[in-house]
Amino acid sequence: MTYSMDVIPEVEGVFDEGTNTITYIVKDPDSDHCAIIDSVMDIDYAAGRITTDAADGLIAHIRERGLTLDWIIETHVHADHLSAAPYLQQELGGKIGVGSKIMVIQETFGKVFNEGTEFQRDGSQFDALFEDGDTYQVGKMTCRAIATPGHTPACMVHVVGNAAFVGDTLFMPDGGSARADFPGGDAGELYDSIQKVLALPDEMRLFMCHDYGPNGRAIAWETTVAEQRAENIHVGGGKTREEFIKFRTERDAQLAVPKLIIPALQVNMRAGNVPTDENGNPVLKVPVNGL
């Protein structure tokens, strides 16, 4: 497969300190059109309060620059933060897109959260469900979605010109890779998906969804395929599939559950919409011993 490495999108990363998430504004260099990738909605879970500060910052920035928002992309159904997609769409327009395996996520967690028949499990909450290899336009740029399951079934890497947005498939080289122990996750699949990323052109820019500043270094989110292939502590240097599965399985058994997983999954499998009770009031469930 060939990639348009001569297309160089303008990429702005916005770091959310509360969830260590990087949201991207990706602008077509030849027009005023853009996409937002992996947005964040603020939540104080202990207080049961959801606010829009992070999203409002994105909206103000896009309006100040006079940009047109074509797409709001979710690289996967996040378990560590809430998506702001519907709020962004309300304010700026654009289509909300996610991988087609969202339906697997909805079926799995529809059971965990004891959702009724009114909860649609067909991905219809989203405007577009991407299959592996599907393309879409941001201005004059052709973007490609690549299925990269393993962390979750619905994970996708989005390639935009000489930039690829990898979601949770990879972290910075000194951060390694994402966990694979969520329902539907699989360490072997994750290794295979990472190999897809490492098969991209050496100079392809890679943008992470999260960074935690390992060993006290400054937060960072951009690297290259060549750097990941050579230096990634989990998969670089030619590590085998068997080595990775053994490491990932042992490592995942030691990890704590993400602190926002319960609200995040309920909201994000609905394209960022908060579930409501029979009176239309926003409400979240806490399944006991369900995860």
PDB file of C-alpha atoms in Angstrom:
ATOM      1  CA  MET A   1       0.000   0.000   0.000  1.00  0.00           C
ATOM      2  CA  THR A   2       1.300   3.461  -0.871  1.00  0.00           C
ATOM      3  CA  TYR A   3       0.980   6.495   1.364  1.00  0.00           C
ATOM      4  CA  SER A   4       0.973  10.199   0.483  1.00  0.00           C
ATOM      5  CA  MET A   5       4.084  11.136   2.421  1.00  0.00           C
ATOM      6  CA  ASP A   6       4.252  14.448   0.542  1.00  0.00           C
ATOM      7  CA  VAL A   7       0.999  15.518   2.238  1.00  0.00           C
ATOM      8  CA  ILE A   8       2.021  17.102   5.545  1.00  0.00           C
ATOM      9  CA  PRO A   9      -0.984  17.881   7.741  1.00  0.00           C
ATOM     10  CA  GLU A  10      -0.711  20.530  10.411  1.00  0.00           C
ATOM     11  CA  VAL A  11      -1.012  18.724  13.739  1.00  0.00           C
ATOM     12  CA  GLU A  12      -1.691  20.423  17.072  1.00  0.00           C
ATOM     13  CA  GLY A  13      -1.668  18.284  20.203  1.00  0.00           C
ATOM     14  CA  VAL A  14      -3.563  19.366  23.324  1.00  0.00           C
ATOM     15  CA  PHE A  15      -2.566  17.526  26.516  1.00  0.00           C
ATOM     16  CA  ASP A  16      -5.195  16.791  29.158  1.00  0.00           C
ATOM     17  CA  GLU A  17      -3.362  16.513  32.461  1.00  0.00           C
ATOM     18  CA  GLY A  18      -6.228  14.831  34.289  1.00  0.00           C
ATOM     19  CA  THR A  19      -6.268  11.788  31.987  1.00  0.00           C
ATOM     20  CA  ASN A  20      -2.848  12.035  30.275  1.00  0.00           C
ATOM     21  CA  THR A  21      -4.704  12.126  26.955  1.00  0.00           C
ATOM     22  CA  ILE A  22      -3.551  14.010  23.868  1.00  0.00           C
ATOM     23  CA  THR A  23      -6.309  15.381  21.637  1.00  0.00           C
ATOM     24  CA  TYR A  24      -5.326  16.353  18.111  1.00  0.00           C
ATOM     25  CA  ILE A  25      -6.517  19.039  15.748  1.00  0.00           C
ATOM     26  CA  VAL A  26      -5.414  17.870  12.302  1.00  0.00           C
ATOM     27  CA  LYS A  27      -5.611  20.512   9.564  1.00  0.00           C
ATOM     28  CA  ASP A  28      -5.425  20.066   5.809  1.00  0.00           C
ATOM     29  CA  PRO A  29      -2.434  22.156   4.634  1.00  0.00           C
ATOM     30  CA  ASP A  30      -4.319  23.156   1.477  1.00  0.00           C
ATOM     31  CA  SER A  31      -7.623  24.277   3.007  1.00  0.00           C
ATOM     32  CA  ASP A  32      -9.259  25.425   6.237  1.00  0.00           C
ATOM     33  CA  HIS A  33     -10.719  21.990   6.951  1.00  0.00           C
ATOM     34  CA  CYS A  34      -9.726  19.898   9.948  1.00  0.00           C
ATOM     35  CA  ALA A  35     -10.477  16.879  12.099  1.00  0.00           C
ATOM     36  CA  ILE A  36     -10.395  16.350  15.854  1.00  0.00           C
ATOM     37  CA  ILE A  37      -9.016  13.035  17.084  1.00  0.00           C
ATOM     38  CA  ASP A  38      -9.715  11.648  20.584  1.00  0.00           C
ATOM     39  CA  SER A  39     -11.409  14.535  22.360  1.00  0.00           C
ATOM     40  CA  VAL A  40     -11.901  14.774  26.145  1.00  0.00           C
ATOM     41  CA  MET A  41     -14.925  15.724  28.256  1.00  0.00           C
ATOM     42  CA  ASP A  42     -14.100  16.660  31.853  1.00  0.00           C
ATOM     43  CA  ILE A  43     -15.596  14.637  34.702  1.00  0.00           C
ATOM     44  CA  ASP A  44     -15.353  14.843  38.470  1.00  0.00           C
ATOM     45  CA  TYR A  45     -16.476  11.275  39.096  1.00  0.00           C
ATOM     46  CA  ALA A  46     -16.648  11.605  42.881  1.00  0.00           C
ATOM     47  CA  ALA A  47     -18.960  14.616  42.557  1.00  0.00           C
ATOM     48  CA  GLY A  48     -20.922  13.202  39.616  1.00  0.00           C
ATOM     49  CA  ARG A  49     -20.210  16.368  37.633  1.00  0.00           C
ATOM     50  CA  ILE A  50     -19.415  16.571  33.901  1.00  0.00           C
ATOM     51  CA  THR A  51     -18.094  19.853  32.476  1.00  0.00           C
ATOM     52  CA  THR A  52     -16.862  21.080  29.105  1.00  0.00           C
ATOM     53  CA  ASP A  53     -13.691  23.059  29.809  1.00  0.00           C
ATOM     54  CA  ALA A  54     -11.359  20.984  27.613  1.00  0.00           C
ATOM     55  CA  ALA A  55     -13.852  20.836  24.749  1.00  0.00           C
ATOM     56  CA  ASP A  56     -14.571  24.561  25.004  1.00  0.00           C
ATOM     57  CA  GLY A  57     -10.867  25.233  24.545  1.00  0.00           C
ATOM     58  CA  LEU A  58     -10.859  23.226  21.318  1.00  0.00           C
ATOM     59  CA  ILE A  59     -13.988  24.968  20.078  1.00  0.00           C
ATOM     60  CA  ALA A  60     -12.585  28.432  20.786  1.00  0.00           C
ATOM     61  CA  HIS A  61      -9.312  27.594  19.039  1.00  0.00           C
ATOM     62  CA  ILE A  62     -11.019  26.249  15.921  1.00  0.00           C
ATOM     63  CA  ARG A  63     -13.343  29.248  15.733  1.00  0.00           C
ATOM     64  CA  GLU A  64     -10.475  31.693  16.204  1.00  0.00           C
ATOM     65  CA  ARG A  65      -8.663  30.104  13.282  1.00  0.00           C
ATOM     66  CA  GLY A  66     -11.788  30.030  11.124  1.00  0.00           C
ATOM     67  CA  LEU A  67     -11.549  26.281  10.546  1.00  0.00           C
ATOM     68  CA  THR A  68     -14.258  23.923   9.330  1.00  0.00           C
ATOM     69  CA  LEU A  69     -14.540  20.681  11.281  1.00  0.00           C
ATOM     70  CA  ASP A  70     -15.119  17.729   8.943  1.00  0.00           C
ATOM     71  CA  TRP A  71     -14.607  14.768  11.300  1.00  0.00           C
ATOM     72  CA  ILE A  72     -14.527  13.900  14.998  1.00  0.00           C
ATOM     73  CA  ILE A  73     -12.567  10.649  15.163  1.00  0.00           C
ATOM     74  CA  GLU A  74     -12.415   8.125  17.987  1.00  0.00           C
ATOM     75  CA  THR A  75      -9.448   5.791  17.618  1.00  0.00           C
ATOM     76  CA  HIS A  76     -11.290   3.351  19.923  1.00  0.00           C
ATOM     77  CA  VAL A  77     -13.749   3.204  22.826  1.00  0.00           C
ATOM     78  CA  HIS A  78     -11.639   4.765  25.545  1.00  0.00           C
ATOM     79  CA  ALA A  79     -11.670   3.381  29.088  1.00  0.00           C
ATOM     80  CA  ASP A  80      -9.748   6.233  30.695  1.00  0.00           C
ATOM     81  CA  HIS A  81     -11.589   9.374  29.626  1.00  0.00           C
ATOM     82  CA  LEU A  82     -14.956  10.532  28.326  1.00  0.00           C
ATOM     83  CA  SER A  83     -15.335  11.665  24.714  1.00  0.00           C
ATOM     84  CA  ALA A  84     -16.628  15.154  23.958  1.00  0.00           C
ATOM     85  CA  ALA A  85     -17.716  14.166  20.433  1.00  0.00           C
ATOM     86  CA  PRO A  86     -21.448  15.050  20.582  1.00  0.00           C
ATOM     87  CA  TYR A  87     -20.762  18.402  22.238  1.00  0.00           C
ATOM     88  CA  LEU A  88     -18.146  19.259  19.621  1.00  0.00           C
ATOM     89  CA  GLN A  89     -20.531  18.214  16.868  1.00  0.00           C
ATOM     90  CA  GLN A  90     -23.300  20.364  18.338  1.00  0.00           C
ATOM     91  CA  GLU A  91     -21.023  23.407  18.357  1.00  0.00           C
ATOM     92  CA  LEU A  92     -18.926  22.863  15.224  1.00  0.00           C
ATOM     93  CA  GLY A  93     -20.585  20.228  13.039  1.00  0.00           C
ATOM     94  CA  GLY A  94     -18.640  17.352  11.518  1.00  0.00           C
ATOM     95  CA  LYS A  95     -19.232  13.608  11.501  1.00  0.00           C
ATOM     96  CA  ILE A  96     -18.355  11.226  14.342  1.00  0.00           C
ATOM     97  CA  GLY A  97     -16.439   8.135  13.215  1.00  0.00           C
ATOM     98  CA  VAL A  98     -15.214   4.945  14.916  1.00  0.00           C
ATOM     99  CA  GLY A  99     -14.207   1.425  13.942  1.00  0.00           C
ATOM    100  CA  SER A 100     -17.035  -0.925  12.960  1.00  0.00           C
ATOM    101  CA  LYS A 101     -16.136  -3.330  15.759  1.00  0.00           C
ATOM    102  CA  ILE A 102     -17.839  -0.844  18.078  1.00  0.00           C
ATOM    103  CA  MET A 103     -20.733  -3.277  17.817  1.00  0.00           C
ATOM    104  CA  VAL A 104     -18.648  -5.920  19.628  1.00  0.00           C
ATOM    105  CA  ILE A 105     -17.931  -3.396  22.380  1.00  0.00           C
ATOM    106  CA  GLN A 106     -21.603  -2.453  22.639  1.00  0.00           C
ATOM    107  CA  GLU A 107     -22.685  -6.073  22.874  1.00  0.00           C
ATOM    108  CA  THR A 108     -20.064  -6.914  25.514  1.00  0.00           C
ATOM    109  CA  PHE A 109     -20.613  -3.911  27.756  1.00  0.00           C
ATOM    110  CA  GLY A 110     -24.337  -3.713  27.117  1.00  0.00           C
ATOM    111  CA  LYS A 111     -24.423  -6.905  29.174  1.00  0.00           C
ATOM    112  CA  VAL A 112     -21.983  -5.648  31.809  1.00  0.00           C
ATOM    113  CA  PHE A 113     -24.090  -2.528  32.408  1.00  0.00           C
ATOM    114  CA  ASN A 114     -27.391  -4.402  32.069  1.00  0.00           C
ATOM    115  CA  GLU A 115     -28.590  -2.085  29.313  1.00  0.00           C
ATOM    116  CA  GLY A 116     -32.151  -2.608  28.118  1.00  0.00           C
ATOM    117  CA  THR A 117     -33.392  -3.199  24.609  1.00  0.00           C
ATOM    118  CA  GLU A 118     -33.555   0.554  24.037  1.00  0.00           C
ATOM    119  CA  PHE A 119     -29.736   0.614  23.902  1.00  0.00           C
ATOM    120  CA  GLN A 120     -28.877   0.057  20.257  1.00  0.00           C
ATOM    121  CA  ARG A 121     -25.938  -2.269  19.677  1.00  0.00           C
ATOM    122  CA  ASP A 122     -25.565  -1.558  15.958  1.00  0.00           C
ATOM    123  CA  GLY A 123     -23.214   1.429  16.126  1.00  0.00           C
ATOM    124  CA  SER A 124     -26.011   3.769  15.041  1.00  0.00           C
ATOM    125  CA  GLN A 125     -24.961   6.373  17.627  1.00  0.00           C
ATOM    126  CA  PHE A 126     -22.026   7.159  15.303  1.00  0.00           C
ATOM    127  CA  ASP A 127     -22.175   8.783  11.863  1.00  0.00           C
ATOM    128  CA  ALA A 128     -19.614   6.433  10.298  1.00  0.00           C
ATOM    129  CA  LEU A 129     -18.335   2.958  11.120  1.00  0.00           C
ATOM    130  CA  PHE A 130     -14.965   2.342   9.485  1.00  0.00           C
ATOM    131  CA  GLU A 131     -13.872  -1.004   8.107  1.00  0.00           C
ATOM    132  CA  ASP A 132     -10.197  -1.861   7.688  1.00  0.00           C
ATOM    133  CA  GLY A 133      -8.824   0.195   4.798  1.00  0.00           C
ATOM    134  CA  ASP A 134     -11.740   2.622   4.519  1.00  0.00           C
ATOM    135  CA  THR A 135     -10.947   6.180   3.477  1.00  0.00           C
ATOM    136  CA  TYR A 136     -12.545   9.543   4.210  1.00  0.00           C
ATOM    137  CA  GLN A 137     -11.778  13.169   3.391  1.00  0.00           C
ATOM    138  CA  VAL A 138     -10.592  16.053   5.533  1.00  0.00           C
ATOM    139  CA  GLY A 139     -10.601  18.945   3.122  1.00  0.00           C
ATOM    140  CA  LYS A 140      -8.445  17.758   0.227  1.00  0.00           C
ATOM    141  CA  MET A 141      -6.666  15.094   2.292  1.00  0.00           C
ATOM    142  CA  THR A 142      -7.567  11.441   1.930  1.00  0.00           C
ATOM    143  CA  CYS A 143      -7.383   9.702   5.311  1.00  0.00           C
ATOM    144  CA  ARG A 144      -7.210   5.934   5.822  1.00  0.00           C
ATOM    145  CA  ALA A 145      -8.437   3.838   8.763  1.00  0.00           C
ATOM    146  CA  ILE A 146      -6.430   0.709   9.582  1.00  0.00           C
ATOM    147  CA  ALA A 147      -7.872  -1.902  11.952  1.00  0.00           C
ATOM    148  CA  THR A 148      -5.481  -2.551  14.856  1.00  0.00           C
ATOM    149  CA  PRO A 149      -7.347  -4.760  17.369  1.00  0.00           C
ATOM    150  CA  GLY A 150      -5.730  -6.135  20.502  1.00  0.00           C
ATOM    151  CA  HIS A 151      -6.161  -3.388  23.069  1.00  0.00           C
ATOM    152  CA  THR A 152      -9.862  -3.400  22.145  1.00  0.00           C
ATOM    153  CA  PRO A 153     -11.643  -4.978  19.154  1.00  0.00           C
ATOM    154  CA  ALA A 154     -12.567  -1.556  17.714  1.00  0.00           C
ATOM    155  CA  CYS A 155      -9.091   0.026  17.741  1.00  0.00           C
ATOM    156  CA  MET A 156      -7.975   1.734  14.538  1.00  0.00           C
ATOM    157  CA  VAL A 157      -4.941   3.731  13.448  1.00  0.00           C
ATOM    158  CA  HIS A 158      -5.788   6.726  11.258  1.00  0.00           C
ATOM    159  CA  VAL A 159      -3.228   7.662   8.594  1.00  0.00           C
ATOM    160  CA  VAL A 160      -3.420  11.245   7.356  1.00  0.00           C
ATOM    161  CA  GLY A 161      -0.679  12.124   4.866  1.00  0.00           C
ATOM    162  CA  ASN A 162       2.662  11.599   6.586  1.00  0.00           C
ATOM    163  CA  ALA A 163       1.041  11.330  10.036  1.00  0.00           C
ATOM    164  CA  ALA A 164      -0.564   8.365  11.790  1.00  0.00           C
ATOM    165  CA  PHE A 165      -2.656   8.574  14.940  1.00  0.00           C
ATOM    166  CA  VAL A 166      -2.190   5.308  16.787  1.00  0.00           C
ATOM    167  CA  GLY A 167      -4.665   5.543  19.665  1.00  0.00           C
ATOM    168  CA  ASP A 168      -3.613   3.183  22.463  1.00  0.00           C
ATOM    169  CA  THR A 169      -1.911   0.655  20.182  1.00  0.00           C
ATOM    170  CA  LEU A 170       1.510   2.103  20.980  1.00  0.00           C
ATOM    171  CA  PHE A 171       2.985   4.538  23.484  1.00  0.00           C
ATOM    172  CA  MET A 172       6.232   6.468  23.074  1.00  0.00           C
ATOM    173  CA  PRO A 173       9.248   4.142  22.662  1.00  0.00           C
ATOM    174  CA  ASP A 174      10.089   4.296  26.374  1.00  0.00           C
ATOM    175  CA  GLY A 175       6.409   3.660  27.264  1.00  0.00           C
ATOM    176  CA  GLY A 176       5.946   0.517  25.186  1.00  0.00           C
ATOM    177  CA  SER A 177       2.463  -0.701  24.362  1.00  0.00           C
ATOM    178  CA  ALA A 178      -1.112  -0.732  25.635  1.00  0.00           C
ATOM    179  CA  ARG A 179      -2.656  -3.367  27.880  1.00  0.00           C
ATOM    180  CA  ALA A 180      -4.569  -6.212  26.261  1.00  0.00           C
ATOM    181  CA  ASP A 181      -6.598  -7.604  29.164  1.00  0.00           C
ATOM    182  CA  PHE A 182      -9.886  -5.736  28.693  1.00  0.00           C
ATOM    183  CA  PRO A 183     -12.847  -7.838  27.497  1.00  0.00           C
ATOM    184  CA  GLY A 184     -12.201  -8.499  23.810  1.00  0.00           C
ATOM    185  CA  GLY A 185      -8.508  -7.654  24.110  1.00  0.00           C
ATOM    186  CA  ASP A 186      -5.810 -10.063  22.980  1.00  0.00           C
ATOM    187  CA  ALA A 187      -2.023  -9.750  23.327  1.00  0.00           C
ATOM    188  CA  GLY A 188      -1.337 -11.752  20.174  1.00  0.00           C
ATOM    189  CA  GLU A 189      -3.685  -9.565  18.154  1.00  0.00           C
ATOM    190  CA  LEU A 190      -2.058  -6.484  19.628  1.00  0.00           C
ATOM    191  CA  TYR A 191       1.387  -7.677  18.530  1.00  0.00           C
ATOM    192  CA  ASP A 192       0.085  -8.309  15.011  1.00  0.00           C
ATOM    193  CA  SER A 193      -1.519  -4.866  14.924  1.00  0.00           C
ATOM    194  CA  ILE A 194       1.684  -3.207  16.071  1.00  0.00           C
ATOM    195  CA  GLN A 195       3.502  -4.927  13.212  1.00  0.00           C
ATOM    196  CA  LYS A 196       1.067  -3.197  10.825  1.00  0.00           C
ATOM    197  CA  VAL A 197       2.116   0.130  12.295  1.00  0.00           C
ATOM    198  CA  LEU A 198       5.806  -0.736  12.125  1.00  0.00           C
ATOM    199  CA  ALA A 199       5.369  -1.664   8.446  1.00  0.00           C
ATOM    200  CA  LEU A 200       4.448   1.940   7.607  1.00  0.00           C
ATOM    201  CA  PRO A 201       7.187   4.086   6.010  1.00  0.00           C
ATOM    202  CA  ASP A 202      10.134   4.742   8.339  1.00  0.00           C
ATOM    203  CA  GLU A 203       9.617   8.509   8.285  1.00  0.00           C
ATOM    204  CA  MET A 204       5.878   8.342   9.042  1.00  0.00           C
ATOM    205  CA  ARG A 205       5.121  10.567  12.031  1.00  0.00           C
ATOM    206  CA  LEU A 206       3.339   8.680  14.815  1.00  0.00           C
ATOM    207  CA  PHE A 207       1.127  10.487  17.323  1.00  0.00           C
ATOM    208  CA  MET A 208       0.243   8.866  20.658  1.00  0.00           C
ATOM    209  CA  CYS A 209      -3.106   9.099  22.441  1.00  0.00           C
ATOM    210  CA  HIS A 210      -1.485   8.984  25.891  1.00  0.00           C
ATOM    211  CA  ASP A 211       1.808   9.720  27.574  1.00  0.00           C
ATOM    212  CA  TYR A 212       2.753   9.359  31.228  1.00  0.00           C
ATOM    213  CA  GLY A 213       6.302  10.723  31.206  1.00  0.00           C
ATOM    214  CA  PRO A 214       8.162   7.520  32.201  1.00  0.00           C
ATOM    215  CA  ASN A 215      11.097   8.003  34.568  1.00  0.00           C
ATOM    216  CA  GLY A 216      10.250  11.662  35.017  1.00  0.00           C
ATOM    217  CA  ARG A 217      10.832  12.829  31.449  1.00  0.00           C
ATOM    218  CA  ALA A 218       8.753  15.628  29.947  1.00  0.00           C
ATOM    219  CA  ILE A 219       5.415  14.691  28.373  1.00  0.00           C
ATOM    220  CA  ALA A 220       5.836  13.848  24.660  1.00  0.00           C
ATOM    221  CA  TRP A 221       3.584  12.448  21.970  1.00  0.00           C
ATOM    222  CA  GLU A 222       5.314  12.402  18.590  1.00  0.00           C
ATOM    223  CA  THR A 223       7.775   9.828  17.298  1.00  0.00           C
ATOM    224  CA  THR A 224       8.392   7.957  14.016  1.00  0.00           C
ATOM    225  CA  VAL A 225       7.994   4.423  12.740  1.00  0.00           C
ATOM    226  CA  ALA A 226      11.775   4.029  12.543  1.00  0.00           C
ATOM    227  CA  GLU A 227      12.204   5.119  16.168  1.00  0.00           C
ATOM    228  CA  GLN A 228       9.485   2.756  17.362  1.00  0.00           C
ATOM    229  CA  ARG A 229      10.864  -0.183  15.411  1.00  0.00           C
ATOM    230  CA  ALA A 230      14.342   0.321  16.847  1.00  0.00           C
ATOM    231  CA  GLU A 231      13.652   1.528  20.369  1.00  0.00           C
ATOM    232  CA  ASN A 232      10.184   0.540  21.632  1.00  0.00           C
ATOM    233  CA  ILE A 233      10.806  -1.275  24.911  1.00  0.00           C
ATOM    234  CA  HIS A 234       8.019  -3.819  24.333  1.00  0.00           C
ATOM    235  CA  VAL A 235       8.200  -4.587  20.615  1.00  0.00           C
ATOM    236  CA  GLY A 236      11.321  -2.907  19.221  1.00  0.00           C
ATOM    237  CA  GLY A 237      14.553  -4.570  18.261  1.00  0.00           C
ATOM    238  CA  GLY A 238      12.868  -7.565  16.690  1.00  0.00           C
ATOM    239  CA  LYS A 239      11.087  -8.959  19.757  1.00  0.00           C
ATOM    240  CA  THR A 240       9.051 -12.029  18.848  1.00  0.00           C
ATOM    241  CA  ARG A 241       5.322 -12.524  19.111  1.00  0.00           C
ATOM    242  CA  GLU A 242       5.811 -15.149  21.838  1.00  0.00           C
ATOM    243  CA  GLU A 243       8.054 -12.833  23.869  1.00  0.00           C
ATOM    244  CA  PHE A 244       5.521 -10.046  23.622  1.00  0.00           C
ATOM    245  CA  ILE A 245       2.537 -12.212  24.614  1.00  0.00           C
ATOM    246  CA  LYS A 246       4.392 -13.534  27.664  1.00  0.00           C
ATOM    247  CA  PHE A 247       5.482 -10.060  28.749  1.00  0.00           C
ATOM    248  CA  ARG A 248       2.133  -8.391  28.062  1.00  0.00           C
ATOM    249  CA  THR A 249       0.136 -11.072  29.887  1.00  0.00           C
ATOM    250  CA  GLU A 250       2.346 -10.932  32.974  1.00  0.00           C
ATOM    251  CA  ARG A 251       2.401  -7.133  32.947  1.00  0.00           C
ATOM    252  CA  ASP A 252      -1.364  -6.752  32.539  1.00  0.00           C
ATOM    253  CA  ALA A 253      -2.004  -8.978  35.554  1.00  0.00           C
ATOM    254  CA  GLN A 254      -0.264  -6.326  37.691  1.00  0.00           C
ATOM    255  CA  LEU A 255      -2.160  -3.290  36.372  1.00  0.00           C
ATOM    256  CA  ALA A 256      -4.955  -1.543  38.230  1.00  0.00           C
ATOM    257  CA  VAL A 257      -8.317  -0.907  36.590  1.00  0.00           C
ATOM    258  CA  PRO A 258      -8.445   2.600  35.034  1.00  0.00           C
ATOM    259  CA  LYS A 259     -10.110   4.971  37.493  1.00  0.00           C
ATOM    260  CA  LEU A 260     -12.662   6.250  34.960  1.00  0.00           C
ATOM    261  CA  ILE A 261     -13.456   2.959  33.229  1.00  0.00           C
ATOM    262  CA  ILE A 262     -17.051   2.728  34.544  1.00  0.00           C
ATOM    263  CA  PRO A 263     -18.267   6.137  33.338  1.00  0.00           C
ATOM    264  CA  ALA A 264     -16.020   6.122  30.261  1.00  0.00           C
ATOM    265  CA  LEU A 265     -17.321   2.881  28.787  1.00  0.00           C
ATOM    266  CA  GLN A 266     -20.972   3.791  29.337  1.00  0.00           C
ATOM    267  CA  VAL A 267     -20.510   7.167  27.650  1.00  0.00           C
ATOM    268  CA  ASN A 268     -18.055   6.266  24.909  1.00  0.00           C
ATOM    269  CA  MET A 269     -19.946   3.240  23.599  1.00  0.00           C
ATOM    270  CA  ARG A 270     -22.744   5.777  23.006  1.00  0.00           C
ATOM    271  CA  ALA A 271     -20.489   8.050  20.923  1.00  0.00           C
ATOM    272  CA  GLY A 272     -19.935  10.353  23.904  1.00  0.00           C
ATOM    273  CA  ASN A 273     -23.569  10.646  24.977  1.00  0.00           C
ATOM    274  CA  VAL A 274     -24.350  10.246  28.671  1.00  0.00           C
ATOM    275  CA  PRO A 275     -27.068   7.629  29.318  1.00  0.00           C
ATOM    276  CA  THR A 276     -30.342   8.851  30.795  1.00  0.00           C
ATOM    277  CA  ASP A 277     -33.024   7.457  33.074  1.00  0.00           C
ATOM    278  CA  GLU A 278     -36.727   7.116  32.247  1.00  0.00           C
ATOM    279  CA  ASN A 279     -37.212  10.834  32.957  1.00  0.00           C
ATOM    280  CA  GLY A 280     -34.409  11.900  30.624  1.00  0.00           C
ATOM    281  CA  ASN A 281     -31.974  12.768  33.417  1.00  0.00           C
ATOM    282  CA  PRO A 282     -28.298  11.898  32.878  1.00  0.00           C
ATOM    283  CA  VAL A 283     -27.288   8.937  35.014  1.00  0.00           C
ATOM    284  CA  LEU A 284     -24.423   6.466  35.281  1.00  0.00           C
ATOM    285  CA  LYS A 285     -24.506   2.911  36.602  1.00  0.00           C
ATOM    286  CA  VAL A 286     -21.932   1.178  38.798  1.00  0.00           C
ATOM    287  CA  PRO A 287     -22.012  -2.588  38.169  1.00  0.00           C
ATOM    288  CA  VAL A 288     -20.764  -4.401  41.271  1.00  0.00           C
ATOM    289  CA  ASN A 289     -18.112  -7.039  40.534  1.00  0.00           C
ATOM    290  CA  GLY A 290     -18.971  -6.697  36.844  1.00  0.00           C
ATOM    291  CA  LEU A 291     -15.560  -5.795  35.456  1.00  0.00           C
TER     292      LEU A 291
END
